[in-house]
Amino acid sequence: LLNPTVLLVLGIQEIHVDQEMISKISAAGKLMQCSASLDVLFLLDGSYSIGKGSFERSKHFAGKLCDALDVHPDRVRVGMIQFSSTPHLEFSLDSYLTKQEVKERIKRTVFRGGNTETGRALKYVLRKGFPGGRNSSVPKVLIIISDGRSQGSTAMPAVQLKERHITVFAVGIKFPRWEELHMLASEPPEQHVLFAGDADDAANGLYSTLTGSVCSTTAPGCKVESHPCERRTLETVKELAGNSVCWKGSKQPNAVQASLCPFTRWKRVLIKHPSRCFRTVCPDPCDSQPCQNGGTCVPEGLDRYHCLCLVGYGGDFHCAAKLSPECGVDLLFLVDSSAGVTLEGFLRYKAFLKRFLQAVMGQDSPMNVGVAQYADDVRIPIELGQHKDTFSLMKSIDDLNFSGGRTLTGRALQYIAQHGFRSTLVFADVQDDLPRVLVLLTDSKSQDSVAEAPKYLKDRNLFLVGVGSSFMRAELTKVTGNPQHTVVYSDPQDLFNRIPELQRRICSVDNAEGCQAQSLDLAFAVDASSGVGLENFLHLRHFVRSSSLHFTINRDVTQIALVIYSSKAHTVFALATHTSNPAVLQAIDQVPFLGDSASAGSALLHIYGDVMTAQRGARPGVNKVVVLLTNGAGLEDAARPAQQLRHNGILVFVVVIGDTQRDTLLRVAGSPNYLVHISSYEDLQYYQGFIIERICEEAKSPVNLCKPNPCLNQGVCILGPGSYRCECHGWEGPHCESRILRGDSPRSPVLPPHSHVQWSPRGLQHFSRAFQHTRR
């Protein structure tokens, strides 16, 4: 096997496989189960040459091999012997009856230490046989896990084992002597010599070999494959390093002779051994090549996968040809060309523009695109709508030149608001009513004020999206007026990964905000304590008012309730009180300031028991959200009632203004996803879009029809498929709303006490009106 002139000191084996093969090996590992009648005996090297660390790896490997064996008294039995100076039976083949018991026992095996007397261990097996094994009709497999550094002869006992028709696997651990392992193993050695360094691959190799002899069938769809592979050995060799002057003795007395003498040195070399590998390969969900347009399929277990899409694709799960249906907008890019962004950054932005437009613009794109750049001054080298085909637009972007100079973002935004969206002469006679979107690309802090930018843009009815690196987040949020209108990237390459996100932001301008037709029960809890103060309370009240404008308020879509609190909580109006937007707005305008200390816990308990209930108009089958607006005071008692609300399927969204301990906030919100921390009341308006978007995401999640309980008067809600029923005691009706009358008293006609209620918008409408009638 090895060059006889090479002195082997230590060796390693590597089997090189690609990522696809690794995934297939992993998939096969979950399906492999050898269920034949088989006696398997492990022979573990526990000598000092192995060491305790490698012995632990041997145990891990033995456990991995057990995963491929169907351990059962009538199928595969497993036993273990540890050897060093003398062999020691750790457990016999009839000791443990399940795979889990065997693996647990292997884990508890203790390293013994001593000389590596492999030959003596083999003779022990020849003499004692397989302790606890069955008769000669049951195939026997001996798995030797060793470094192959035996201190005695192993040749004769190895031959005798094979003559008794015992299948021998030799598994190398640490830096094994491969020639000894090859001598120990059954023929052919490429199928019976394994390496414990890669346990999954070696377990697969064991199963593959057994499949060809003992385990007659593989799992459905799986097959054993043979393919070329490469095993490497790291060897320390002695080589000639050159000649050096040395002194030799002479026949003449008292005389020496100068001469050139060769000298050698030791060197580690990597020697490659071409071989063949046998593996069981099972189909994985990526075999059908489900990802389109160059997307990479990544398997997730036996039947699931996801696609990694190239930039510009990903319109659906399988990397569709376009990001998503294009939207009709007037789109102007304002590109930072100042010294702060550097020439390299400017060139990167040009490449980003080209990649973005290639991804989102089709042949008949409804977008009108222009490009402006700024530093000290603003230029619009590509007028809005100047190019109607992608090719000429790309060529014009290539011709853009770097300017250098100061970063005057505020002046640039003001100029673009006034002059950027004028039609070119070619299209001046065409009346364009498309939404106007400005995308700011910058990576340097502005050297002039940007405070007035949101006002310029709002006055001109422009929608601004800011794109920049993560350290620009604060300034971009200030410029856009909304954190949801900012797109930040972590490093230069990540910029290109933001193309789908930017496209969504641009196209969202043409969509109405709020939850549209999605049903929602929404309650605002507003801190009206003296800690907030009257002026700041008016900010909170205005926020609730402007947020309500984004929802369609009626019995079938969105219901809104408002609670204000200080030391006690007060319901301003319940969920079912107002059925139109004007009625809600008028009621919000009348909300008074309370003063006194704050107790957010009291407010949440009040909402739990007196607002988000069926009696107060809460609808089964509809998502429920509570938005808590607070300055952070009085939250000490809020964690438990917030948890009660969540347990009943009601989301608690915490919006805190000012400085508060984050630990306290997280206990109330339950997760950072439901916490918004804002520095000042003036900035609250900028976060409105983000908060509404998060609320509406929750409005689309699945609901439990029995949370909160729709049954009145202590009725028990019982879920069915797409429905629920109320089990009543002393009451009757679909929701236990009517008391059972005794004697001959007349009863109003109601449904039987165990009626099923099917969820539907019309049913919800009827449900709400029924409770209105009940309360009267």
mmCIF file of N, CA and C in Angstrom, residues 642-745:
data_model
loop_
_atom_site.group_PDB
_atom_site.id
_atom_site.type_symbol
_atom_site.label_atom_id
_atom_site.label_comp_id
_atom_site.label_asym_id
_atom_site.label_seq_id
_atom_site.Cartn_x
_atom_site.Cartn_y
_atom_site.Cartn_z
ATOM 1 N N ALA A 642 -49.884 41.486 31.221
ATOM 2 C CA ALA A 642 -49.503 41.389 29.807
ATOM 3 C C ALA A 642 -49.380 39.928 29.390
ATOM 4 N N GLN A 643 -48.815 39.107 30.272
ATOM 5 C CA GLN A 643 -48.697 37.675 29.987
ATOM 6 C C GLN A 643 -50.077 37.018 29.913
ATOM 7 N N GLN A 644 -51.010 37.460 30.770
ATOM 8 C CA GLN A 644 -52.379 36.933 30.728
ATOM 9 C C GLN A 644 -53.026 37.239 29.379
ATOM 10 N N LEU A 645 -52.829 38.455 28.899
ATOM 11 C CA LEU A 645 -53.387 38.837 27.601
ATOM 12 C C LEU A 645 -52.814 37.961 26.493
ATOM 13 N N ARG A 646 -51.477 37.778 26.502
ATOM 14 C CA ARG A 646 -50.849 36.957 25.461
ATOM 15 C C ARG A 646 -51.350 35.516 25.533
ATOM 16 N N HIS A 647 -51.539 35.008 26.761
ATOM 17 C CA HIS A 647 -52.024 33.637 26.926
ATOM 18 C C HIS A 647 -53.411 33.470 26.313
ATOM 19 N N ASN A 648 -54.182 34.551 26.265
ATOM 20 C CA ASN A 648 -55.512 34.512 25.664
ATOM 21 C C ASN A 648 -55.507 34.952 24.200
ATOM 22 N N GLY A 649 -54.329 34.911 23.574
ATOM 23 C CA GLY A 649 -54.246 35.196 22.149
ATOM 24 C C GLY A 649 -54.277 36.666 21.804
ATOM 25 N N ILE A 650 -54.006 37.554 22.767
ATOM 26 C CA ILE A 650 -54.052 39.003 22.530
ATOM 27 C C ILE A 650 -52.623 39.544 22.561
ATOM 28 N N LEU A 651 -52.177 40.137 21.466
ATOM 29 C CA LEU A 651 -50.827 40.686 21.388
ATOM 30 C C LEU A 651 -50.737 42.001 22.157
ATOM 31 N N VAL A 652 -49.657 42.180 22.903
ATOM 32 C CA VAL A 652 -49.398 43.447 23.599
ATOM 33 C C VAL A 652 -48.222 44.128 22.922
ATOM 34 N N PHE A 653 -48.463 45.299 22.342
ATOM 35 C CA PHE A 653 -47.436 46.070 21.641
ATOM 36 C C PHE A 653 -47.100 47.282 22.515
ATOM 37 N N VAL A 654 -45.855 47.376 22.994
ATOM 38 C CA VAL A 654 -45.459 48.435 23.934
ATOM 39 C C VAL A 654 -44.716 49.531 23.184
ATOM 40 N N VAL A 655 -45.244 50.761 23.251
ATOM 41 C CA VAL A 655 -44.584 51.934 22.677
ATOM 42 C C VAL A 655 -44.193 52.839 23.838
ATOM 43 N N VAL A 656 -42.899 52.962 24.085
ATOM 44 C CA VAL A 656 -42.426 53.727 25.238
ATOM 45 C C VAL A 656 -41.647 54.945 24.760
ATOM 46 N N ILE A 657 -41.927 56.093 25.393
ATOM 47 C CA ILE A 657 -41.251 57.342 25.039
ATOM 48 C C ILE A 657 -40.396 57.764 26.220
ATOM 49 N N GLY A 658 -39.084 57.931 25.987
ATOM 50 C CA GLY A 658 -38.178 58.335 27.054
ATOM 51 C C GLY A 658 -37.300 57.190 27.520
ATOM 52 N N ASP A 659 -36.573 57.425 28.615
ATOM 53 C CA ASP A 659 -35.612 56.448 29.130
ATOM 54 C C ASP A 659 -36.271 55.530 30.155
ATOM 55 N N THR A 660 -36.163 54.232 29.916
ATOM 56 C CA THR A 660 -36.676 53.228 30.847
ATOM 57 C C THR A 660 -35.797 51.990 30.756
ATOM 58 N N GLN A 661 -35.720 51.232 31.848
ATOM 59 C CA GLN A 661 -34.941 49.999 31.852
ATOM 60 C C GLN A 661 -35.484 49.025 30.804
ATOM 61 N N ARG A 662 -34.609 48.561 29.908
ATOM 62 C CA ARG A 662 -35.055 47.675 28.827
ATOM 63 C C ARG A 662 -35.565 46.340 29.353
ATOM 64 N N ASP A 663 -34.986 45.854 30.465
ATOM 65 C CA ASP A 663 -35.436 44.579 31.025
ATOM 66 C C ASP A 663 -36.911 44.637 31.400
ATOM 67 N N THR A 664 -37.313 45.750 32.029
ATOM 68 C CA THR A 664 -38.714 45.923 32.421
ATOM 69 C C THR A 664 -39.611 45.939 31.194
ATOM 70 N N LEU A 665 -39.180 46.663 30.161
ATOM 71 C CA LEU A 665 -39.973 46.769 28.929
ATOM 72 C C LEU A 665 -40.154 45.412 28.278
ATOM 73 N N LEU A 666 -39.079 44.626 28.228
ATOM 74 C CA LEU A 666 -39.150 43.319 27.571
ATOM 75 C C LEU A 666 -40.068 42.361 28.311
ATOM 76 N N ARG A 667 -40.103 42.461 29.640
ATOM 77 C CA ARG A 667 -41.005 41.595 30.405
ATOM 78 C C ARG A 667 -42.460 41.891 30.054
ATOM 79 N N VAL A 668 -42.765 43.160 29.794
ATOM 80 C CA VAL A 668 -44.138 43.536 29.440
ATOM 81 C C VAL A 668 -44.434 43.164 27.994
ATOM 82 N N ALA A 669 -43.520 43.505 27.078
ATOM 83 C CA ALA A 669 -43.749 43.249 25.649
ATOM 84 C C ALA A 669 -43.644 41.770 25.310
ATOM 85 N N GLY A 670 -42.840 41.032 26.072
ATOM 86 C CA GLY A 670 -42.680 39.609 25.807
ATOM 87 C C GLY A 670 -41.636 39.280 24.776
ATOM 88 N N SER A 671 -41.312 40.250 23.899
ATOM 89 C CA SER A 671 -40.337 40.023 22.833
ATOM 90 C C SER A 671 -39.900 41.380 22.288
ATOM 91 N N PRO A 672 -38.628 41.512 21.840
ATOM 92 C CA PRO A 672 -38.189 42.773 21.223
ATOM 93 C C PRO A 672 -38.997 43.120 19.983
ATOM 94 N N ASN A 673 -39.633 42.128 19.346
ATOM 95 C CA ASN A 673 -40.440 42.383 18.149
ATOM 96 C C ASN A 673 -41.662 43.233 18.449
ATOM 97 N N TYR A 674 -42.088 43.250 19.722
ATOM 98 C CA TYR A 674 -43.298 43.987 20.093
ATOM 99 C C TYR A 674 -42.975 45.182 20.997
ATOM 100 N N LEU A 675 -41.773 45.700 20.833
ATOM 101 C CA LEU A 675 -41.335 46.839 21.637
ATOM 102 C C LEU A 675 -40.784 47.924 20.725
ATOM 103 N N VAL A 676 -41.288 49.163 20.884
ATOM 104 C CA VAL A 676 -40.762 50.318 20.153
ATOM 105 C C VAL A 676 -40.332 51.361 21.173
ATOM 106 N N HIS A 677 -39.055 51.717 21.139
ATOM 107 C CA HIS A 677 -38.500 52.684 22.092
ATOM 108 C C HIS A 677 -38.214 53.973 21.338
ATOM 109 N N ILE A 678 -38.862 55.085 21.736
ATOM 110 C CA ILE A 678 -38.747 56.367 21.029
ATOM 111 C C ILE A 678 -38.168 57.399 21.986
ATOM 112 N N SER A 679 -37.260 58.227 21.483
ATOM 113 C CA SER A 679 -36.539 59.154 22.369
ATOM 114 C C SER A 679 -37.393 60.330 22.827
ATOM 115 N N SER A 680 -38.305 60.828 21.980
ATOM 116 C CA SER A 680 -39.088 62.009 22.355
ATOM 117 C C SER A 680 -40.507 61.919 21.802
ATOM 118 N N TYR A 681 -41.420 62.687 22.407
ATOM 119 C CA TYR A 681 -42.810 62.688 21.953
ATOM 120 C C TYR A 681 -42.932 63.293 20.558
ATOM 121 N N GLU A 682 -42.039 64.223 20.217
ATOM 122 C CA GLU A 682 -42.075 64.837 18.888
ATOM 123 C C GLU A 682 -41.758 63.813 17.797
ATOM 124 N N ASP A 683 -40.938 62.796 18.138
ATOM 125 C CA ASP A 683 -40.555 61.785 17.146
ATOM 126 C C ASP A 683 -41.598 60.684 16.983
ATOM 127 N N LEU A 684 -42.628 60.698 17.828
ATOM 128 C CA LEU A 684 -43.623 59.625 17.799
ATOM 129 C C LEU A 684 -44.275 59.504 16.427
ATOM 130 N N GLN A 685 -44.520 60.637 15.773
ATOM 131 C CA GLN A 685 -45.200 60.633 14.470
ATOM 132 C C GLN A 685 -44.401 59.856 13.418
ATOM 133 N N TYR A 686 -43.053 59.855 13.549
ATOM 134 C CA TYR A 686 -42.229 59.196 12.547
ATOM 135 C C TYR A 686 -42.336 57.662 12.606
ATOM 136 N N TYR A 687 -42.802 57.158 13.737
ATOM 137 C CA TYR A 687 -42.872 55.706 13.914
ATOM 138 C C TYR A 687 -44.276 55.152 13.657
ATOM 139 N N GLN A 688 -45.200 56.032 13.272
ATOM 140 C CA GLN A 688 -46.580 55.589 13.095
ATOM 141 C C GLN A 688 -46.697 54.520 12.014
ATOM 142 N N GLY A 689 -46.061 54.756 10.859
ATOM 143 C CA GLY A 689 -46.141 53.785 9.762
ATOM 144 C C GLY A 689 -45.594 52.433 10.168
ATOM 145 N N PHE A 690 -44.471 52.437 10.894
ATOM 146 C CA PHE A 690 -43.855 51.188 11.345
ATOM 147 C C PHE A 690 -44.787 50.438 12.291
ATOM 148 N N ILE A 691 -45.385 51.148 13.257
ATOM 149 C CA ILE A 691 -46.251 50.508 14.250
ATOM 150 C C ILE A 691 -47.490 49.929 13.577
ATOM 151 N N ILE A 692 -48.081 50.676 12.655
ATOM 152 C CA ILE A 692 -49.271 50.182 11.954
ATOM 153 C C ILE A 692 -48.926 48.953 11.125
ATOM 154 N N GLU A 693 -47.773 48.977 10.472
ATOM 155 C CA GLU A 693 -47.359 47.825 9.667
ATOM 156 C C GLU A 693 -47.196 46.584 10.540
ATOM 157 N N ARG A 694 -46.590 46.733 11.729
ATOM 158 C CA ARG A 694 -46.418 45.589 12.630
ATOM 159 C C ARG A 694 -47.771 45.066 13.129
ATOM 160 N N ILE A 695 -48.695 45.994 13.437
ATOM 161 C CA ILE A 695 -50.025 45.572 13.881
ATOM 162 C C ILE A 695 -50.711 44.760 12.782
ATOM 163 N N CYS A 696 -50.591 45.233 11.546
ATOM 164 C CA CYS A 696 -51.280 44.572 10.445
ATOM 165 C C CYS A 696 -50.640 43.232 10.095
ATOM 166 N N GLU A 697 -49.349 43.083 10.356
ATOM 167 C CA GLU A 697 -48.731 41.771 10.186
ATOM 168 C C GLU A 697 -49.383 40.766 11.134
ATOM 169 N N GLU A 698 -49.614 41.203 12.368
ATOM 170 C CA GLU A 698 -50.240 40.317 13.345
ATOM 171 C C GLU A 698 -51.681 39.993 12.974
ATOM 172 N N ALA A 699 -52.348 40.942 12.287
ATOM 173 C CA ALA A 699 -53.748 40.732 11.915
ATOM 174 C C ALA A 699 -53.901 39.583 10.924
ATOM 175 N N LYS A 700 -52.790 39.162 10.297
ATOM 176 C CA LYS A 700 -52.855 38.087 9.303
ATOM 177 C C LYS A 700 -52.499 36.722 9.892
ATOM 178 N N SER A 701 -52.076 36.676 11.154
ATOM 179 C CA SER A 701 -51.646 35.404 11.739
ATOM 180 C C SER A 701 -52.858 34.564 12.141
ATOM 181 N N PRO A 702 -52.688 33.226 12.235
ATOM 182 C CA PRO A 702 -53.819 32.351 12.605
ATOM 183 C C PRO A 702 -54.351 32.679 13.998
ATOM 184 N N VAL A 703 -55.628 32.395 14.209
ATOM 185 C CA VAL A 703 -56.251 32.702 15.501
ATOM 186 C C VAL A 703 -56.864 31.435 16.099
ATOM 187 N N ASN A 704 -57.034 31.460 17.407
ATOM 188 C CA ASN A 704 -57.731 30.412 18.140
ATOM 189 C C ASN A 704 -59.134 30.936 18.443
ATOM 190 N N LEU A 705 -60.154 30.273 17.914
ATOM 191 C CA LEU A 705 -61.524 30.767 18.053
ATOM 192 C C LEU A 705 -61.994 30.825 19.501
ATOM 193 N N CYS A 706 -61.322 30.092 20.384
ATOM 194 C CA CYS A 706 -61.733 30.086 21.794
ATOM 195 C C CYS A 706 -60.907 31.036 22.659
ATOM 196 N N LYS A 707 -60.049 31.869 22.042
ATOM 197 C CA LYS A 707 -59.258 32.833 22.809
ATOM 198 C C LYS A 707 -59.474 34.227 22.239
ATOM 199 N N PRO A 708 -59.999 35.166 23.053
ATOM 200 C CA PRO A 708 -60.564 34.955 24.388
ATOM 201 C C PRO A 708 -61.889 34.207 24.300
ATOM 202 N N ASN A 709 -62.347 33.718 25.430
ATOM 203 C CA ASN A 709 -63.538 32.868 25.484
ATOM 204 C C ASN A 709 -64.775 33.624 24.987
ATOM 205 N N PRO A 710 -65.409 33.156 23.885
ATOM 206 C CA PRO A 710 -66.600 33.841 23.383
ATOM 207 C C PRO A 710 -67.875 33.455 24.128
ATOM 208 N N CYS A 711 -67.797 32.481 25.036
ATOM 209 C CA CYS A 711 -68.974 31.996 25.744
ATOM 210 C C CYS A 711 -69.225 32.853 26.980
ATOM 211 N N LEU A 712 -70.475 33.285 27.149
ATOM 212 C CA LEU A 712 -70.838 34.123 28.280
ATOM 213 C C LEU A 712 -71.184 33.268 29.498
ATOM 214 N N ASN A 713 -71.277 33.943 30.621
ATOM 215 C CA ASN A 713 -71.795 33.328 31.837
ATOM 216 C C ASN A 713 -71.099 32.017 32.197
ATOM 217 N N GLN A 714 -69.778 32.042 32.162
ATOM 218 C CA GLN A 714 -68.925 30.906 32.512
ATOM 219 C C GLN A 714 -69.119 29.678 31.628
ATOM 220 N N GLY A 715 -69.571 29.905 30.398
ATOM 221 C CA GLY A 715 -69.665 28.811 29.443
ATOM 222 C C GLY A 715 -68.273 28.368 29.006
ATOM 223 N N VAL A 716 -68.145 27.094 28.638
ATOM 224 C CA VAL A 716 -66.861 26.530 28.233
ATOM 225 C C VAL A 716 -66.820 26.442 26.710
ATOM 226 N N CYS A 717 -65.773 27.025 26.109
ATOM 227 C CA CYS A 717 -65.618 27.011 24.655
ATOM 228 C C CYS A 717 -64.880 25.739 24.238
ATOM 229 N N ILE A 718 -65.445 25.011 23.258
ATOM 230 C CA ILE A 718 -64.850 23.766 22.765
ATOM 231 C C ILE A 718 -64.622 23.911 21.277
ATOM 232 N N LEU A 719 -63.357 23.769 20.854
ATOM 233 C CA LEU A 719 -62.992 23.948 19.451
ATOM 234 C C LEU A 719 -63.429 22.766 18.606
ATOM 235 N N GLY A 720 -63.816 23.068 17.365
ATOM 236 C CA GLY A 720 -64.064 22.047 16.347
ATOM 237 C C GLY A 720 -63.315 22.456 15.095
ATOM 238 N N PRO A 721 -63.414 21.676 14.017
ATOM 239 C CA PRO A 721 -62.728 22.038 12.769
ATOM 240 C C PRO A 721 -63.364 23.274 12.135
ATOM 241 N N GLY A 722 -62.680 24.412 12.243
ATOM 242 C CA GLY A 722 -63.183 25.667 11.678
ATOM 243 C C GLY A 722 -64.367 26.241 12.420
ATOM 244 N N SER A 723 -64.634 25.768 13.628
ATOM 245 C CA SER A 723 -65.787 26.248 14.379
ATOM 246 C C SER A 723 -65.533 26.050 15.873
ATOM 247 N N TYR A 724 -66.515 26.470 16.687
ATOM 248 C CA TYR A 724 -66.458 26.212 18.122
ATOM 249 C C TYR A 724 -67.882 26.040 18.626
ATOM 250 N N ARG A 725 -68.022 25.514 19.829
ATOM 251 C CA ARG A 725 -69.330 25.467 20.464
ATOM 252 C C ARG A 725 -69.177 25.821 21.930
ATOM 253 N N CYS A 726 -70.263 26.310 22.507
ATOM 254 C CA CYS A 726 -70.260 26.692 23.910
ATOM 255 C C CYS A 726 -71.034 25.659 24.730
ATOM 256 N N GLU A 727 -70.380 25.189 25.770
ATOM 257 C CA GLU A 727 -71.028 24.258 26.692
ATOM 258 C C GLU A 727 -71.518 25.080 27.884
ATOM 259 N N CYS A 728 -72.853 25.167 28.040
ATOM 260 C CA CYS A 728 -73.450 26.085 29.014
ATOM 261 C C CYS A 728 -73.943 25.340 30.253
ATOM 262 N N HIS A 729 -74.012 26.048 31.372
ATOM 263 C CA HIS A 729 -74.515 25.494 32.630
ATOM 264 C C HIS A 729 -75.486 26.505 33.226
ATOM 265 N N GLY A 730 -76.803 26.197 33.138
ATOM 266 C CA GLY A 730 -77.825 27.123 33.629
ATOM 267 C C GLY A 730 -78.171 28.205 32.635
ATOM 268 N N TRP A 731 -77.541 28.175 31.473
ATOM 269 C CA TRP A 731 -77.808 29.149 30.415
ATOM 270 C C TRP A 731 -77.945 28.388 29.112
ATOM 271 N N GLU A 732 -78.413 29.075 28.070
ATOM 272 C CA GLU A 732 -78.539 28.450 26.768
ATOM 273 C C GLU A 732 -78.342 29.498 25.684
ATOM 274 N N GLY A 733 -78.356 29.031 24.432
ATOM 275 C CA GLY A 733 -78.072 29.910 23.301
ATOM 276 C C GLY A 733 -76.688 29.634 22.762
ATOM 277 N N PRO A 734 -76.380 30.132 21.541
ATOM 278 C CA PRO A 734 -75.076 29.855 20.923
ATOM 279 C C PRO A 734 -73.908 30.267 21.801
ATOM 280 N N HIS A 735 -74.102 31.323 22.625
ATOM 281 C CA HIS A 735 -73.011 31.809 23.468
ATOM 282 C C HIS A 735 -73.402 31.865 24.939
ATOM 283 N N CYS A 736 -74.370 31.009 25.323
ATOM 284 C CA CYS A 736 -74.836 30.964 26.720
ATOM 285 C C CYS A 736 -75.364 32.328 27.162
ATOM 286 N N GLU A 737 -76.088 32.994 26.244
ATOM 287 C CA GLU A 737 -76.513 34.359 26.555
ATOM 288 C C GLU A 737 -77.896 34.426 27.207
ATOM 289 N N SER A 738 -78.682 33.309 27.185
ATOM 290 C CA SER A 738 -80.049 33.345 27.720
ATOM 291 C C SER A 738 -80.170 32.406 28.914
ATOM 292 N N ARG A 739 -80.731 32.933 30.007
ATOM 293 C CA ARG A 739 -80.905 32.106 31.204
ATOM 294 C C ARG A 739 -82.030 31.094 30.955
ATOM 295 N N ILE A 740 -81.831 29.851 31.435
ATOM 296 C CA ILE A 740 -82.871 28.827 31.317
ATOM 297 C C ILE A 740 -83.969 29.132 32.333
ATOM 298 N N LEU A 741 -85.202 29.331 31.829
ATOM 299 C CA LEU A 741 -86.321 29.662 32.707
ATOM 300 C C LEU A 741 -87.002 28.396 33.196
ATOM 301 N N ARG A 742 -87.443 28.375 34.451
ATOM 302 C CA ARG A 742 -88.086 27.193 35.039
ATOM 303 C C ARG A 742 -89.611 27.276 34.897
ATOM 304 N N GLY A 743 -90.276 26.175 35.124
ATOM 305 C CA GLY A 743 -91.746 26.123 35.125
ATOM 306 C C GLY A 743 -92.303 26.359 33.740
ATOM 307 N N ASP A 744 -93.488 27.030 33.709
ATOM 308 C CA ASP A 744 -94.182 27.225 32.436
ATOM 309 C C ASP A 744 -93.906 28.592 31.844
ATOM 310 N N SER A 745 -92.932 29.307 32.364
ATOM 311 C CA SER A 745 -92.649 30.653 31.862
ATOM 312 C C SER A 745 -92.262 30.581 30.402
#
